[in-house]
PDB file of C-alpha atoms and ligand atoms in Angstrom:
ATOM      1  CA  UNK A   1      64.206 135.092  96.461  1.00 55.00           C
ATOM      2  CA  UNK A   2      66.868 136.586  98.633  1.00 64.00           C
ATOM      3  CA  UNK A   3      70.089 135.995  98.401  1.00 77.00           C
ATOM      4  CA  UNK A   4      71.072 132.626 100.679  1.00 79.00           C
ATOM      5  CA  UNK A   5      73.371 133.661 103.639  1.00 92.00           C
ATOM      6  CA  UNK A   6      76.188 131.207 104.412  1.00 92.00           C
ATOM      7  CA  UNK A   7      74.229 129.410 106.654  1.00 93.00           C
ATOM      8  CA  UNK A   8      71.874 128.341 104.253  1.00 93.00           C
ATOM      9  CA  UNK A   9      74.823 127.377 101.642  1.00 93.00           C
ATOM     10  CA  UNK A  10      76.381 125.174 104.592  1.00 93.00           C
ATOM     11  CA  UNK A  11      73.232 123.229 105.120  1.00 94.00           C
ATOM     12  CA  UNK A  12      72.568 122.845 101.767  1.00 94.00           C
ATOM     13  CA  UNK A  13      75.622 121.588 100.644  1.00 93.00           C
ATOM     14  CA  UNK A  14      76.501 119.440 103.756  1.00 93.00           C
ATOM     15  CA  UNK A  15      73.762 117.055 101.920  1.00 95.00           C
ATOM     16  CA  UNK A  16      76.126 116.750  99.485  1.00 96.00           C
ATOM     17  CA  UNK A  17      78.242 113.884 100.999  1.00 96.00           C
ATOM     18  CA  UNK A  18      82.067 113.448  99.985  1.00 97.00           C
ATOM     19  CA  UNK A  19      84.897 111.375 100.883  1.00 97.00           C
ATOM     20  CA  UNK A  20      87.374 112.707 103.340  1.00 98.00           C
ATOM     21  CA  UNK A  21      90.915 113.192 102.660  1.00 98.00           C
ATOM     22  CA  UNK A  22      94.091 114.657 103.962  1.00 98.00           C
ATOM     23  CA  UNK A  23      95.966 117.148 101.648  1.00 99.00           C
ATOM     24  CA  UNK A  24      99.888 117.156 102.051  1.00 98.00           C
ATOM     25  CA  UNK A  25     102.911 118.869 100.916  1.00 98.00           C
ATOM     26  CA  UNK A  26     106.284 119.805 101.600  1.00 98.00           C
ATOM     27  CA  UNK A  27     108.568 122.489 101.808  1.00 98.00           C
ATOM     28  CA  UNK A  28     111.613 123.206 102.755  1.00 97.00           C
ATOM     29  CA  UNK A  29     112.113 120.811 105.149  1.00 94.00           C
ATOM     30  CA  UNK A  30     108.391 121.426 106.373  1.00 96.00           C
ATOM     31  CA  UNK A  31     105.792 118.408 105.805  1.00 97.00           C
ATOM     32  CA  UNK A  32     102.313 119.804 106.301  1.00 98.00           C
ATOM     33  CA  UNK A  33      98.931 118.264 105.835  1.00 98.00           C
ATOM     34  CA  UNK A  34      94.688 119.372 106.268  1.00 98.00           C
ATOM     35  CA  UNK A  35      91.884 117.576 105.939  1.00 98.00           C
ATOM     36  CA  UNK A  36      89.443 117.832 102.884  1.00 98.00           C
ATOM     37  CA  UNK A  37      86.839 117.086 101.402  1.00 98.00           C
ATOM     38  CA  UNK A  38      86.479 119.372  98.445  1.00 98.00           C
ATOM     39  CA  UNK A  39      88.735 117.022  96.404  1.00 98.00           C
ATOM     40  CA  UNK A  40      87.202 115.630  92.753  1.00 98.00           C
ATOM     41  CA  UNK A  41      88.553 113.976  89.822  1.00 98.00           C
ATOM     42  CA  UNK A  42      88.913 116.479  86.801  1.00 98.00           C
ATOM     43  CA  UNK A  43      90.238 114.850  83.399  1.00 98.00           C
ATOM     44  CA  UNK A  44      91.272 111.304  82.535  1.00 98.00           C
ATOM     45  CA  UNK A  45      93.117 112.646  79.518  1.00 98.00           C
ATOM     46  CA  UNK A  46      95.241 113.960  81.212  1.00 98.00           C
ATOM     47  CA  UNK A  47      94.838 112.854  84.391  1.00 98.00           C
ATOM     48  CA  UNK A  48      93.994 115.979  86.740  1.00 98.00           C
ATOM     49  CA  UNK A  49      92.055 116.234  90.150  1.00 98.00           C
ATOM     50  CA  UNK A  50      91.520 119.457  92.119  1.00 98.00           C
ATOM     51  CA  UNK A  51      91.222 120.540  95.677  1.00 98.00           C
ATOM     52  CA  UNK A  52      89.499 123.658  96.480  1.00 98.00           C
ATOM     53  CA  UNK A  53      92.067 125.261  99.427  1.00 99.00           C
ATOM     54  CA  UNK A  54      90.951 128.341 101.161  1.00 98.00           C
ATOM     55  CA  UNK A  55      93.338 131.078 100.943  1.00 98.00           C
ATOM     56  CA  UNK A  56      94.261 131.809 104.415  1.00 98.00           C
ATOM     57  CA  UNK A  57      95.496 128.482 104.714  1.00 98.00           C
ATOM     58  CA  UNK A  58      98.781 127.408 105.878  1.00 98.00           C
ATOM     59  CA  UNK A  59      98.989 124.809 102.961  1.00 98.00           C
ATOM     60  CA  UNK A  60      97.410 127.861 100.521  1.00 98.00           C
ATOM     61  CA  UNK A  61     100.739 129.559 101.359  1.00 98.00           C
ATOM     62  CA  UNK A  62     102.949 126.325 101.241  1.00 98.00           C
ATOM     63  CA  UNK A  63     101.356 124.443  98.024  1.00 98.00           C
ATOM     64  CA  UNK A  64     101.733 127.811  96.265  1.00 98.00           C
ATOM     65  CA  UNK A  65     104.805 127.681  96.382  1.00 98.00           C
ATOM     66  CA  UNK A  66     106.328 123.594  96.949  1.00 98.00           C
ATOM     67  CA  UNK A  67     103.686 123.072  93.527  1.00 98.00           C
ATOM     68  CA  UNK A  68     103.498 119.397  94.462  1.00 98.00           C
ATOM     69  CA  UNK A  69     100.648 117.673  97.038  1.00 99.00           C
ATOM     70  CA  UNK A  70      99.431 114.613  97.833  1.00 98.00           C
ATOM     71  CA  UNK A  71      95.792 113.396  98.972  1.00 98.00           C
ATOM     72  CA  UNK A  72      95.371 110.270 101.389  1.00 98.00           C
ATOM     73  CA  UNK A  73      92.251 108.869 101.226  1.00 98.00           C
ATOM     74  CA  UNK A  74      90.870 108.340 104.695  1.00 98.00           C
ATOM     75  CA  UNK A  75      89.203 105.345 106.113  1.00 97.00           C
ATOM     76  CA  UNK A  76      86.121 104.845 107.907  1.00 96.00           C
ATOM     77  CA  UNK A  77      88.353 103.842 111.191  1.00 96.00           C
ATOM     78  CA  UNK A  78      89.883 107.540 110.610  1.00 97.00           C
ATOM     79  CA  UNK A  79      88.101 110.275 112.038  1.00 97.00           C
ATOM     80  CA  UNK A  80      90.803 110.850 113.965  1.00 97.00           C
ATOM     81  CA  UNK A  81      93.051 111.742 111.582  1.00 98.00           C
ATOM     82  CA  UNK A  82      90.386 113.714 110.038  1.00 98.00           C
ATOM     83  CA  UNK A  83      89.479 115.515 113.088  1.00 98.00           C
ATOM     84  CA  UNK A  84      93.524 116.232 114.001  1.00 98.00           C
ATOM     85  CA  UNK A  85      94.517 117.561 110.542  1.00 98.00           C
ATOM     86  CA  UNK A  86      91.652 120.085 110.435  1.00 98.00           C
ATOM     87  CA  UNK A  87      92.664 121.151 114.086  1.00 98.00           C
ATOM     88  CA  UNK A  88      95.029 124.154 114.882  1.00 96.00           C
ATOM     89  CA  UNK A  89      96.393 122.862 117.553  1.00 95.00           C
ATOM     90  CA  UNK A  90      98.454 120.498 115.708  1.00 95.00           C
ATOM     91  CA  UNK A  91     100.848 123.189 114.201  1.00 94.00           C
ATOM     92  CA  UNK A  92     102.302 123.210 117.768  1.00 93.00           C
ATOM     93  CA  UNK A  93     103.218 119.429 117.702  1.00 91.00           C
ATOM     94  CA  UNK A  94     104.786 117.625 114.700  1.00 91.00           C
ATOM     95  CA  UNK A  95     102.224 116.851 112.300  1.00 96.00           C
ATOM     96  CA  UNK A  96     103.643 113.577 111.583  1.00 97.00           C
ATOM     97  CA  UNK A  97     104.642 110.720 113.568  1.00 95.00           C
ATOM     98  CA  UNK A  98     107.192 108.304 112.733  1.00 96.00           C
ATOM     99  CA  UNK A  99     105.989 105.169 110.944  1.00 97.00           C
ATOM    100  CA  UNK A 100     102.664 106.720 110.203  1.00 98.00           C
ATOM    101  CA  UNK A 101     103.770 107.830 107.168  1.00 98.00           C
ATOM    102  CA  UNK A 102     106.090 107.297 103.991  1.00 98.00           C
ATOM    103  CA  UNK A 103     107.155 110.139 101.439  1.00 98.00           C
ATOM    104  CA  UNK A 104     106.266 109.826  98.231  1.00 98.00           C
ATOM    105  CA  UNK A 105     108.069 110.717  94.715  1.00 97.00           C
ATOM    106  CA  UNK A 106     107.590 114.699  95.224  1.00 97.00           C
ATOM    107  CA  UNK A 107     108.487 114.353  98.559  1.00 98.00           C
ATOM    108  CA  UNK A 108     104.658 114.532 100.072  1.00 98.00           C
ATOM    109  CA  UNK A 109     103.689 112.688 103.306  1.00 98.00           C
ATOM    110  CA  UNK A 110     101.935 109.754 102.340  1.00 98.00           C
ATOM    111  CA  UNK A 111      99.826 108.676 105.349  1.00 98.00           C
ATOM    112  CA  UNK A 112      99.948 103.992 106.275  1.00 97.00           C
ATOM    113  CA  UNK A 113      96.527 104.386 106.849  1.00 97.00           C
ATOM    114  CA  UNK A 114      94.828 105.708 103.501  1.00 98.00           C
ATOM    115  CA  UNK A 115      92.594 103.602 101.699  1.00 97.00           C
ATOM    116  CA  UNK A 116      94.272 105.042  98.715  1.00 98.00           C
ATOM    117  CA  UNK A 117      96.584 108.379  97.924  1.00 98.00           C
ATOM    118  CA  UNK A 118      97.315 110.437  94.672  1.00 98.00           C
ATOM    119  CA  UNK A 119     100.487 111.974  94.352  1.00 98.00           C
ATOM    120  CA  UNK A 120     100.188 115.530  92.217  1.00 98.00           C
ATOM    121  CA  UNK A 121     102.510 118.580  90.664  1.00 98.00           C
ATOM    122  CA  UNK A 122     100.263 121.206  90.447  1.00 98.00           C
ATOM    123  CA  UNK A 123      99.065 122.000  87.215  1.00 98.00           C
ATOM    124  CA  UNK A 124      97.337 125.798  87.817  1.00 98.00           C
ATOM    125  CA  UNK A 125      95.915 127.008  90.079  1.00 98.00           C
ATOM    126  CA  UNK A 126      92.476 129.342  89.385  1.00 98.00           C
ATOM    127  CA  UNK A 127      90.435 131.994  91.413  1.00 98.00           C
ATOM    128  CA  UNK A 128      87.749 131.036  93.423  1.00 98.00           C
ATOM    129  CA  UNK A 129      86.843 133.102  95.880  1.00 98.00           C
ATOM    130  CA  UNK A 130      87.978 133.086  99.051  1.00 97.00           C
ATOM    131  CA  UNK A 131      89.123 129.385  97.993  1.00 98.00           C
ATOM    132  CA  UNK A 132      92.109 128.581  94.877  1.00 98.00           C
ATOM    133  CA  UNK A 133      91.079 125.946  92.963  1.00 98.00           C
ATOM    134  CA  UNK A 134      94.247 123.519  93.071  1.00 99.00           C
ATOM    135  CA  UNK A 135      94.840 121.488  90.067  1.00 99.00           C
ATOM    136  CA  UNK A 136      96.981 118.905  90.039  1.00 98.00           C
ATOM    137  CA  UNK A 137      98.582 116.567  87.696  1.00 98.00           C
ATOM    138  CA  UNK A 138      98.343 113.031  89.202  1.00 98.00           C
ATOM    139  CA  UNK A 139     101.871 111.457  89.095  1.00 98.00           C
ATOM    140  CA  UNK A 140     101.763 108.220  91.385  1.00 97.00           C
ATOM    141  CA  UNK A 141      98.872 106.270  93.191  1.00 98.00           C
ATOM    142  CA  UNK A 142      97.718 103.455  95.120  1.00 98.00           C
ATOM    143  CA  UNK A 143      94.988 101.620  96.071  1.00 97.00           C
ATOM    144  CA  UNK A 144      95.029  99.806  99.102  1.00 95.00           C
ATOM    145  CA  UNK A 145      91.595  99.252 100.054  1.00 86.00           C
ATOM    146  CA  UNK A 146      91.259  97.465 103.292  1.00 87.00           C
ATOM    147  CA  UNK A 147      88.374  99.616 104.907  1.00 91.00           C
ATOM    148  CA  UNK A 148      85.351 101.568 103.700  1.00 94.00           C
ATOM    149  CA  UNK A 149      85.423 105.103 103.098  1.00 96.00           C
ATOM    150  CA  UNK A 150      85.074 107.895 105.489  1.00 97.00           C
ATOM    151  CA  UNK A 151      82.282 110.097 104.468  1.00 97.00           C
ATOM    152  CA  UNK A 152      81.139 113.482 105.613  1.00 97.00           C
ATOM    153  CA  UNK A 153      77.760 114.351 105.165  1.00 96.00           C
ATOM    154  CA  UNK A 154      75.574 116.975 106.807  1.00 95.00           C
ATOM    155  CA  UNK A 155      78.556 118.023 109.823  1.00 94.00           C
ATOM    156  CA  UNK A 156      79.373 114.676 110.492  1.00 96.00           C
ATOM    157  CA  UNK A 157      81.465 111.449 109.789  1.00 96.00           C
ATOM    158  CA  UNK A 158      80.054 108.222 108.736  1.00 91.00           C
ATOM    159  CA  UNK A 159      80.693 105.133 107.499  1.00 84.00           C
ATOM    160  CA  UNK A 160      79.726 103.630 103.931  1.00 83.00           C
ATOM    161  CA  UNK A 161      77.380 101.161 103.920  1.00 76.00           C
ATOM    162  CA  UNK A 162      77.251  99.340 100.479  1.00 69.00           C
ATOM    163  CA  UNK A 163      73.974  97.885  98.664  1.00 66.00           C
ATOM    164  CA  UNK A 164      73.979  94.307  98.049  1.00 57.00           C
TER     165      UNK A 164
HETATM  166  C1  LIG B   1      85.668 117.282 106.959  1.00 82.55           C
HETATM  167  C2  LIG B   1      86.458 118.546 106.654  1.00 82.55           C
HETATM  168  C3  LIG B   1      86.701 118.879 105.336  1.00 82.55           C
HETATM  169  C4  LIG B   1      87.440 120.033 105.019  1.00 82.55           C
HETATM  170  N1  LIG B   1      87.658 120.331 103.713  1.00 82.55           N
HETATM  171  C5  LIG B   1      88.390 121.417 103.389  1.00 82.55           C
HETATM  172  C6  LIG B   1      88.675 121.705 102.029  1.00 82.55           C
HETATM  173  O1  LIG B   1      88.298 120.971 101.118  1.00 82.55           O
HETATM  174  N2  LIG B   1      89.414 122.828 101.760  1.00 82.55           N
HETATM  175  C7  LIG B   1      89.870 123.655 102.758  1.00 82.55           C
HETATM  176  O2  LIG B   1      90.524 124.650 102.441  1.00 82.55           O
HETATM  177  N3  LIG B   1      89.630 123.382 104.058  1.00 82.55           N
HETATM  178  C8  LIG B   1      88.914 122.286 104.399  1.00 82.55           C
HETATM  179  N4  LIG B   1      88.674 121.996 105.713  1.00 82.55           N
HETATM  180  C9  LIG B   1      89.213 122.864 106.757  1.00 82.55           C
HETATM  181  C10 LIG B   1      90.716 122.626 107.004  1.00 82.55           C
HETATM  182  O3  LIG B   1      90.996 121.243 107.201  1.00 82.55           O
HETATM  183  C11 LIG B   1      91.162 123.394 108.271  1.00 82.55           C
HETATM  184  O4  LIG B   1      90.801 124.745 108.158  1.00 82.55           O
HETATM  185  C12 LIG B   1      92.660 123.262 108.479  1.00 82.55           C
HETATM  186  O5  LIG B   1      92.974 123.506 109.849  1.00 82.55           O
HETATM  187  C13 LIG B   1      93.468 124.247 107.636  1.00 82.55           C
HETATM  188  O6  LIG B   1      94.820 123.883 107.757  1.00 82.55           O
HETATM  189  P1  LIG B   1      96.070 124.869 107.688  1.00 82.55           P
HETATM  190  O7  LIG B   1      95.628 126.312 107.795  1.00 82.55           O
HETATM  191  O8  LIG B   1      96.925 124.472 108.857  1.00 82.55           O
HETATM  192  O9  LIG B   1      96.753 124.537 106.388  1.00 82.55           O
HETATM  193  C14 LIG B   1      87.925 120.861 106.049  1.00 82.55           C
HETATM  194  C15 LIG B   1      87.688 120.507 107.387  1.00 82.55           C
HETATM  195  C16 LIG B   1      86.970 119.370 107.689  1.00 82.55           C
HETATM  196  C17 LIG B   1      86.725 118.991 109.129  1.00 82.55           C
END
């Protein structure tokens, strides 16, 4: 078989449906945040997620070097947010509006609306292509619940629609 172009890897894997998140850090003064969705949980002992964050990234450049992040689990009411933090166009605004958002211990936006948020120093940080794979060491988190997940499956948003 011939190698699969990155077409075929994109369709492919968009059946693999995650959870939607928005990555955060700060530096300097700066508070920054993208959306993701290549976000898992690594180790319970100790407790360790990653986020795969590709390299020409503005938050490659600033969680290299701040070492701590936060992820804010988004909600299925979110897209929005989703759609804005993956978008360009908001490095020309502020990224964060007042009262949308609370910092946490490592001085991370924390966004009202997240279902649930981790708060992370980074633990390493391996190779991975044109992507690092982030880890970090989970050192505050929440629940909040209040709305279903968003999900992203196959391009798209949805909603999660629980069995029974
Ligand atoms: C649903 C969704 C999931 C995404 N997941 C990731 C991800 O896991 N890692 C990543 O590096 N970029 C991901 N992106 C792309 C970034 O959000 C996007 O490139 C962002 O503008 C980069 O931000 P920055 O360069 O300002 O830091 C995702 C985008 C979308 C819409």
């Amino acid at each position: 078989m011939a190698d699969p172009d990155q077409i075929a890897f994109r369709h492919a894997l968009g059946h693999f449906a995650s959870g939607v998140g928005v990555m955060t850090t700060a530096l300097e003064g700066r508070l920054h945040g993208m959306t993701v969705s290549a976000f898992s949980s690594l180790s319970l002992v100790p407790l360790l997620v990653l986020v795969c964050v590709e390299k020409l990234t503005v938050m490659h450049d600033m969680v290299s070097r701040s070492a701590v992040f936060s992820v804010s689990i988004l909600g299925e009411a979110d897209e929005g947010l989703a759609r804005f933090f993956a978008d360009n166009q908001r490095l020309a605004v502020p990224e964060f509006r007042p009262g949308t958002f609370h910092l946490g211990s490592t001085g991370c936006p924390i966004l009202e609306r997240a279902i649930a948020w981790i708060e992370c120093r980074v633990h390493a940080v391996h190779d991975g292509g044109d992507h690092s794979i982030v880890v970090g060491r989970v050192v505050e988190l929440e629940i909040r619940g209040g709305q279903a997940p968003l999900v992203f499956y196959r391009g798209g948003y949805a909603g999660l629609r629980v069995a029974g």
